[in-house]
mmCIF file of C-alpha atoms in Angstrom:
data_model
loop_
_atom_site.group_PDB
_atom_site.id
_atom_site.type_symbol
_atom_site.label_atom_id
_atom_site.label_comp_id
_atom_site.label_asym_id
_atom_site.label_seq_id
_atom_site.Cartn_x
_atom_site.Cartn_y
_atom_site.Cartn_z
ATOM 1 C CA GLU U 1377 76.088 19.792 4.178
ATOM 2 C CA ALA U 1378 73.334 18.228 2.114
ATOM 3 C CA GLY U 1379 74.305 17.287 -1.408
ATOM 4 C CA VAL U 1380 72.687 18.054 -4.727
ATOM 5 C CA VAL U 1381 69.240 16.494 -4.871
ATOM 6 C CA GLN U 1382 67.669 15.264 -8.087
ATOM 7 C CA SER U 1383 64.330 13.663 -8.826
ATOM 8 C CA PRO U 1384 63.155 11.381 -10.119
ATOM 9 C CA ARG U 1385 66.047 8.895 -10.085
ATOM 10 C CA TYR U 1386 64.557 6.871 -12.921
ATOM 11 C CA LYS U 1387 61.998 7.696 -15.593
ATOM 12 C CA ILE U 1388 60.595 5.560 -18.375
ATOM 13 C CA ILE U 1389 58.398 7.191 -20.984
ATOM 14 C CA GLU U 1390 57.080 6.589 -24.459
ATOM 15 C CA LYS U 1391 58.580 8.635 -27.287
ATOM 16 C CA LYS U 1392 56.853 11.935 -28.017
ATOM 17 C CA GLN U 1393 55.840 12.259 -24.345
ATOM 18 C CA PRO U 1394 57.071 15.173 -22.239
ATOM 19 C CA VAL U 1395 59.348 14.685 -19.248
ATOM 20 C CA ALA U 1396 60.753 16.948 -16.560
ATOM 21 C CA PHE U 1397 63.680 16.639 -14.176
ATOM 22 C CA TRP U 1398 64.128 18.593 -10.969
ATOM 23 C CA CYS U 1399 67.298 19.668 -9.197
ATOM 24 C CA ASN U 1400 67.943 21.296 -5.833
ATOM 25 C CA PRO U 1401 71.547 22.502 -5.561
ATOM 26 C CA ILE U 1402 73.693 22.814 -2.477
ATOM 27 C CA SER U 1403 72.684 25.801 -0.382
ATOM 28 C CA GLY U 1404 74.752 28.855 -1.205
ATOM 29 C CA HIS U 1405 75.889 27.609 -4.608
ATOM 30 C CA ASN U 1406 75.027 30.253 -7.160
ATOM 31 C CA THR U 1407 76.073 28.234 -10.188
ATOM 32 C CA LEU U 1408 73.973 25.322 -11.422
ATOM 33 C CA TYR U 1409 74.696 22.994 -14.312
ATOM 34 C CA TRP U 1410 72.734 20.416 -16.255
ATOM 35 C CA TYR U 1411 74.738 17.698 -17.993
ATOM 36 C CA LEU U 1412 73.797 14.811 -20.242
ATOM 37 C CA GLN U 1413 75.776 11.571 -19.940
ATOM 38 C CA ASN U 1414 75.471 8.828 -22.506
ATOM 39 C CA LEU U 1415 76.595 5.295 -21.714
ATOM 40 C CA GLY U 1416 80.364 4.984 -21.790
ATOM 41 C CA GLN U 1417 80.881 8.709 -22.206
ATOM 42 C CA GLY U 1418 81.727 11.625 -19.986
ATOM 43 C CA PRO U 1419 79.128 14.242 -19.076
ATOM 44 C CA GLU U 1420 78.406 16.961 -21.618
ATOM 45 C CA LEU U 1421 77.173 20.365 -20.515
ATOM 46 C CA LEU U 1422 73.665 21.322 -21.577
ATOM 47 C CA ILE U 1423 73.207 24.578 -19.696
ATOM 48 C CA ARG U 1424 74.844 26.615 -16.936
ATOM 49 C CA TYR U 1425 73.097 29.111 -14.670
ATOM 50 C CA GLU U 1426 74.555 31.939 -12.629
ATOM 51 C CA ASN U 1427 71.731 32.632 -10.188
ATOM 52 C CA GLU U 1428 68.642 32.976 -12.417
ATOM 53 C CA GLU U 1429 70.543 33.736 -15.611
ATOM 54 C CA ALA U 1430 71.381 31.067 -18.183
ATOM 55 C CA VAL U 1431 74.946 32.124 -19.063
ATOM 56 C CA ASP U 1432 75.789 29.178 -21.322
ATOM 57 C CA ASP U 1433 73.044 27.290 -23.152
ATOM 58 C CA SER U 1434 74.895 26.827 -26.417
ATOM 59 C CA GLN U 1435 74.683 23.005 -26.179
ATOM 60 C CA LEU U 1436 70.988 22.876 -25.272
ATOM 61 C CA PRO U 1437 68.799 21.609 -28.156
ATOM 62 C CA LYS U 1438 66.291 24.397 -27.905
ATOM 63 C CA ASP U 1439 63.745 22.881 -30.238
ATOM 64 C CA ARG U 1440 62.783 20.312 -27.612
ATOM 65 C CA PHE U 1441 64.708 21.106 -24.435
ATOM 66 C CA SER U 1442 63.987 23.913 -22.017
ATOM 67 C CA ALA U 1443 65.211 24.792 -18.567
ATOM 68 C CA GLU U 1444 64.419 27.285 -15.882
ATOM 69 C CA ARG U 1445 65.835 28.292 -12.534
ATOM 70 C CA LEU U 1446 63.282 30.409 -10.775
ATOM 71 C CA LYS U 1447 64.508 32.463 -7.812
ATOM 72 C CA GLY U 1448 68.035 31.255 -8.492
ATOM 73 C CA VAL U 1449 67.711 28.058 -6.460
ATOM 74 C CA ASP U 1450 65.874 24.981 -7.781
ATOM 75 C CA SER U 1451 65.956 24.167 -11.464
ATOM 76 C CA THR U 1452 63.840 22.154 -13.861
ATOM 77 C CA LEU U 1453 64.943 20.647 -17.170
ATOM 78 C CA LYS U 1454 62.197 19.673 -19.593
ATOM 79 C CA ILE U 1455 62.097 17.670 -22.799
ATOM 80 C CA GLN U 1456 59.061 17.948 -25.046
ATOM 81 C CA PRO U 1457 58.616 15.801 -27.023
ATOM 82 C CA ALA U 1458 61.112 13.116 -26.027
ATOM 83 C CA GLU U 1459 62.875 11.086 -28.705
ATOM 84 C CA LEU U 1460 64.522 7.663 -28.516
ATOM 85 C CA GLY U 1461 67.957 9.291 -28.662
ATOM 86 C CA ASP U 1462 67.261 11.240 -25.472
ATOM 87 C CA SER U 1463 67.736 8.099 -23.392
ATOM 88 C CA ALA U 1464 70.647 8.953 -21.098
ATOM 89 C CA VAL U 1465 71.504 10.042 -17.578
ATOM 90 C CA TYR U 1466 70.784 13.692 -16.804
ATOM 91 C CA LEU U 1467 73.089 15.084 -14.151
ATOM 92 C CA CYS U 1468 72.726 18.273 -12.169
ATOM 93 C CA ALA U 1469 75.701 19.910 -10.496
ATOM 94 C CA SER U 1470 76.321 23.061 -8.502
ATOM 95 C CA SER U 1471 79.322 25.101 -7.461
ATOM 96 C CA ARG U 1472 80.228 28.435 -5.927
ATOM 97 C CA LEU U 1473 81.877 29.700 -9.107
ATOM 98 C CA GLU U 1474 85.008 28.130 -10.505
ATOM 99 C CA GLY U 1475 86.617 24.915 -9.443
ATOM 100 C CA GLU U 1476 85.019 21.891 -7.884
ATOM 101 C CA GLN U 1477 81.521 20.967 -8.997
ATOM 102 C CA PHE U 1478 79.238 18.870 -6.825
ATOM 103 C CA PHE U 1479 77.074 16.408 -8.702
ATOM 104 C CA GLY U 1480 73.732 14.887 -7.895
ATOM 105 C CA PRO U 1481 72.992 11.168 -8.433
ATOM 106 C CA GLY U 1482 71.357 11.842 -11.792
ATOM 107 C CA THR U 1483 68.096 10.873 -13.468
ATOM 108 C CA ARG U 1484 68.243 7.867 -15.767
ATOM 109 C CA LEU U 1485 65.805 8.445 -18.635
ATOM 110 C CA THR U 1486 64.628 5.624 -20.855
ATOM 111 C CA VAL U 1487 62.549 6.540 -23.900
ATOM 112 C CA LEU U 1488 60.677 3.614 -25.458
ATOM 113 C CA SER N 836 82.332 17.629 -27.801
ATOM 114 C CA GLN N 837 84.937 16.014 -25.553
ATOM 115 C CA GLN N 838 88.101 17.950 -24.832
ATOM 116 C CA GLY N 839 89.996 15.436 -22.730
ATOM 117 C CA GLU N 840 90.833 11.930 -23.720
ATOM 118 C CA GLU N 841 91.753 9.365 -21.081
ATOM 119 C CA ASP N 842 94.121 6.492 -21.609
ATOM 120 C CA PRO N 843 93.717 3.595 -21.151
ATOM 121 C CA GLN N 844 89.975 3.161 -21.673
ATOM 122 C CA ALA N 845 90.008 0.276 -19.207
ATOM 123 C CA LEU N 846 92.499 -0.899 -16.591
ATOM 124 C CA SER N 847 92.391 -4.013 -14.408
ATOM 125 C CA ILE N 848 94.808 -4.451 -11.512
ATOM 126 C CA GLN N 849 95.197 -6.379 -8.258
ATOM 127 C CA GLU N 850 94.539 -4.845 -4.877
ATOM 128 C CA GLY N 851 97.663 -3.179 -3.526
ATOM 129 C CA GLU N 852 99.043 -2.293 -6.949
ATOM 130 C CA ASN N 853 99.317 1.243 -8.272
ATOM 131 C CA ALA N 854 97.028 2.511 -11.031
ATOM 132 C CA THR N 855 98.027 5.213 -13.501
ATOM 133 C CA MET N 856 95.607 6.943 -15.821
ATOM 134 C CA ASN N 857 96.474 9.571 -18.391
ATOM 135 C CA CYS N 858 94.554 12.449 -19.874
ATOM 136 C CA SER N 859 95.352 14.504 -22.959
ATOM 137 C CA TYR N 860 93.576 17.684 -23.976
ATOM 138 C CA LYS N 861 93.636 20.080 -26.881
ATOM 139 C CA THR N 862 93.253 23.707 -25.847
ATOM 140 C CA SER N 863 94.698 25.909 -23.113
ATOM 141 C CA ILE N 864 93.196 25.480 -19.672
ATOM 142 C CA ASN N 865 92.769 27.287 -16.362
ATOM 143 C CA ASN N 866 92.711 24.058 -14.408
ATOM 144 C CA LEU N 867 92.251 20.321 -14.812
ATOM 145 C CA GLN N 868 90.130 18.223 -12.492
ATOM 146 C CA TRP N 869 89.733 14.512 -11.879
ATOM 147 C CA TYR N 870 86.411 12.945 -10.942
ATOM 148 C CA ARG N 871 85.372 9.431 -9.944
ATOM 149 C CA GLN N 872 82.058 7.789 -10.782
ATOM 150 C CA ASN N 873 80.966 4.546 -9.180
ATOM 151 C CA SER N 874 78.488 2.373 -11.021
ATOM 152 C CA GLY N 875 75.072 3.978 -11.003
ATOM 153 C CA ARG N 876 76.135 6.971 -8.929
ATOM 154 C CA GLY N 877 77.016 10.609 -9.503
ATOM 155 C CA LEU N 878 80.469 12.007 -10.003
ATOM 156 C CA VAL N 879 82.690 12.832 -7.061
ATOM 157 C CA HIS N 880 85.435 15.431 -7.292
ATOM 158 C CA LEU N 881 88.889 14.046 -6.467
ATOM 159 C CA ILE N 882 91.445 16.749 -7.120
ATOM 160 C CA LEU N 883 92.012 20.007 -8.990
ATOM 161 C CA ILE N 884 95.333 21.145 -10.406
ATOM 162 C CA ARG N 885 95.794 24.658 -11.763
ATOM 163 C CA SER N 886 97.629 25.455 -14.964
ATOM 164 C CA ASN N 887 100.584 26.911 -13.053
ATOM 165 C CA GLU N 888 100.999 23.781 -10.919
ATOM 166 C CA ARG N 889 102.949 20.703 -11.936
ATOM 167 C CA GLU N 890 102.093 18.187 -9.238
ATOM 168 C CA LYS N 891 99.536 17.778 -6.505
ATOM 169 C CA HIS N 892 98.875 15.150 -3.846
ATOM 170 C CA SER N 893 95.778 14.176 -1.932
ATOM 171 C CA GLY N 894 95.963 11.063 0.228
ATOM 172 C CA ARG N 895 96.726 8.148 -2.090
ATOM 173 C CA LEU N 896 96.234 10.306 -5.178
ATOM 174 C CA ARG N 897 98.995 12.051 -7.112
ATOM 175 C CA VAL N 898 98.231 14.227 -10.121
ATOM 176 C CA THR N 899 100.738 15.705 -12.524
ATOM 177 C CA LEU N 900 100.161 18.308 -15.213
ATOM 178 C CA ASP N 901 102.363 19.071 -18.203
ATOM 179 C CA THR N 902 100.883 22.049 -20.026
ATOM 180 C CA SER N 903 103.559 21.928 -22.731
ATOM 181 C CA LYS N 904 102.365 18.442 -23.676
ATOM 182 C CA LYS N 905 98.732 19.184 -22.774
ATOM 183 C CA SER N 906 98.581 16.084 -20.627
ATOM 184 C CA SER N 907 97.897 15.002 -17.080
ATOM 185 C CA SER N 908 98.218 11.783 -15.142
ATOM 186 C CA LEU N 909 96.411 10.426 -12.102
ATOM 187 C CA LEU N 910 98.225 7.920 -9.919
ATOM 188 C CA ILE N 911 96.366 5.924 -7.281
ATOM 189 C CA THR N 912 98.779 4.166 -4.953
ATOM 190 C CA ALA N 913 98.068 0.997 -2.982
ATOM 191 C CA SER N 914 94.740 0.485 -4.719
ATOM 192 C CA ARG N 915 91.737 -1.019 -2.964
ATOM 193 C CA ALA N 916 88.686 -2.851 -4.284
ATOM 194 C CA ALA N 917 86.654 0.240 -3.348
ATOM 195 C CA ASP N 918 88.646 2.243 -5.921
ATOM 196 C CA THR N 919 86.833 0.345 -8.674
ATOM 197 C CA ALA N 920 85.097 3.079 -10.675
ATOM 198 C CA SER N 921 85.289 5.197 -13.804
ATOM 199 C CA TYR N 922 87.724 8.090 -13.623
ATOM 200 C CA PHE N 923 87.229 11.226 -15.698
ATOM 201 C CA CYS N 924 89.470 14.161 -16.339
ATOM 202 C CA ALA N 925 87.786 17.495 -16.958
ATOM 203 C CA THR N 926 89.352 20.693 -18.188
ATOM 204 C CA GLU N 927 88.224 24.196 -17.347
ATOM 205 C CA GLY N 928 89.310 26.898 -19.741
ATOM 206 C CA GLY N 929 88.408 30.391 -20.811
ATOM 207 C CA SER N 930 86.376 32.834 -18.774
ATOM 208 C CA ASN N 931 83.145 30.878 -18.551
ATOM 209 C CA TYR N 932 84.229 28.187 -16.056
ATOM 210 C CA LYS N 933 82.957 25.502 -18.408
ATOM 211 C CA LEU N 934 84.094 21.965 -17.579
ATOM 212 C CA THR N 935 84.714 19.652 -20.523
ATOM 213 C CA PHE N 936 84.983 15.960 -19.663
ATOM 214 C CA GLY N 937 86.809 13.106 -21.328
ATOM 215 C CA LYS N 938 85.329 9.664 -21.927
ATOM 216 C CA GLY N 939 86.849 8.179 -18.809
ATOM 217 C CA THR N 940 88.980 5.235 -17.731
ATOM 218 C CA LEU N 941 87.225 2.244 -16.210
ATOM 219 C CA LEU N 942 89.395 0.971 -13.348
ATOM 220 C CA THR N 943 88.768 -2.476 -11.882
ATOM 221 C CA VAL N 944 90.650 -3.419 -8.721
ATOM 222 C CA ASN N 945 90.471 -7.133 -8.059
ATOM 223 C CA PRO N 946 90.581 -8.282 -4.423
#
């Protein structure tokens, strides 16, 4: 089966600019996750979707971050405006429900 | 916030040797999972052990779980250069299926 697809793989922007990341989960996976991974750290959950519903967004900085999952398939994570501290790898993962999560390759964001 | 904490932070061994990594966590869990991340790539699921299990095997991997000590270990036997990667433990607890990752152990297997 095809894996989780993310784009772009790399993004370099100036601070205060907006940026968006896209994720296409594995077909049939109802649960979708966005994680942030800083260098030398493990991933930290930003938001989890069950179909179209965001069931856990407690770690999402809502003043500048937003996410959507229209039709319960693809998802987009947006940052507006980006800050220097947002430089990190943004990972998308999907799963059926509990248990194993399948991760995409991530988007490496650099904010200058 | 990180729930799990891996030990050691970095491990360097020779090909053919065994590698053992440990993970400690703080709160009760439903299951504990181990993931591998190669440089510049996404995470790959290795093995899941449920809270009522004590040991699990998968190929060259052996995972143990001690819920009384809130700790787990991952053993990789007969290591290969291709095993060079960062290894993360992740705990899933509560009813929301949330995975909380540790900071990882960087394993280097020298040929």
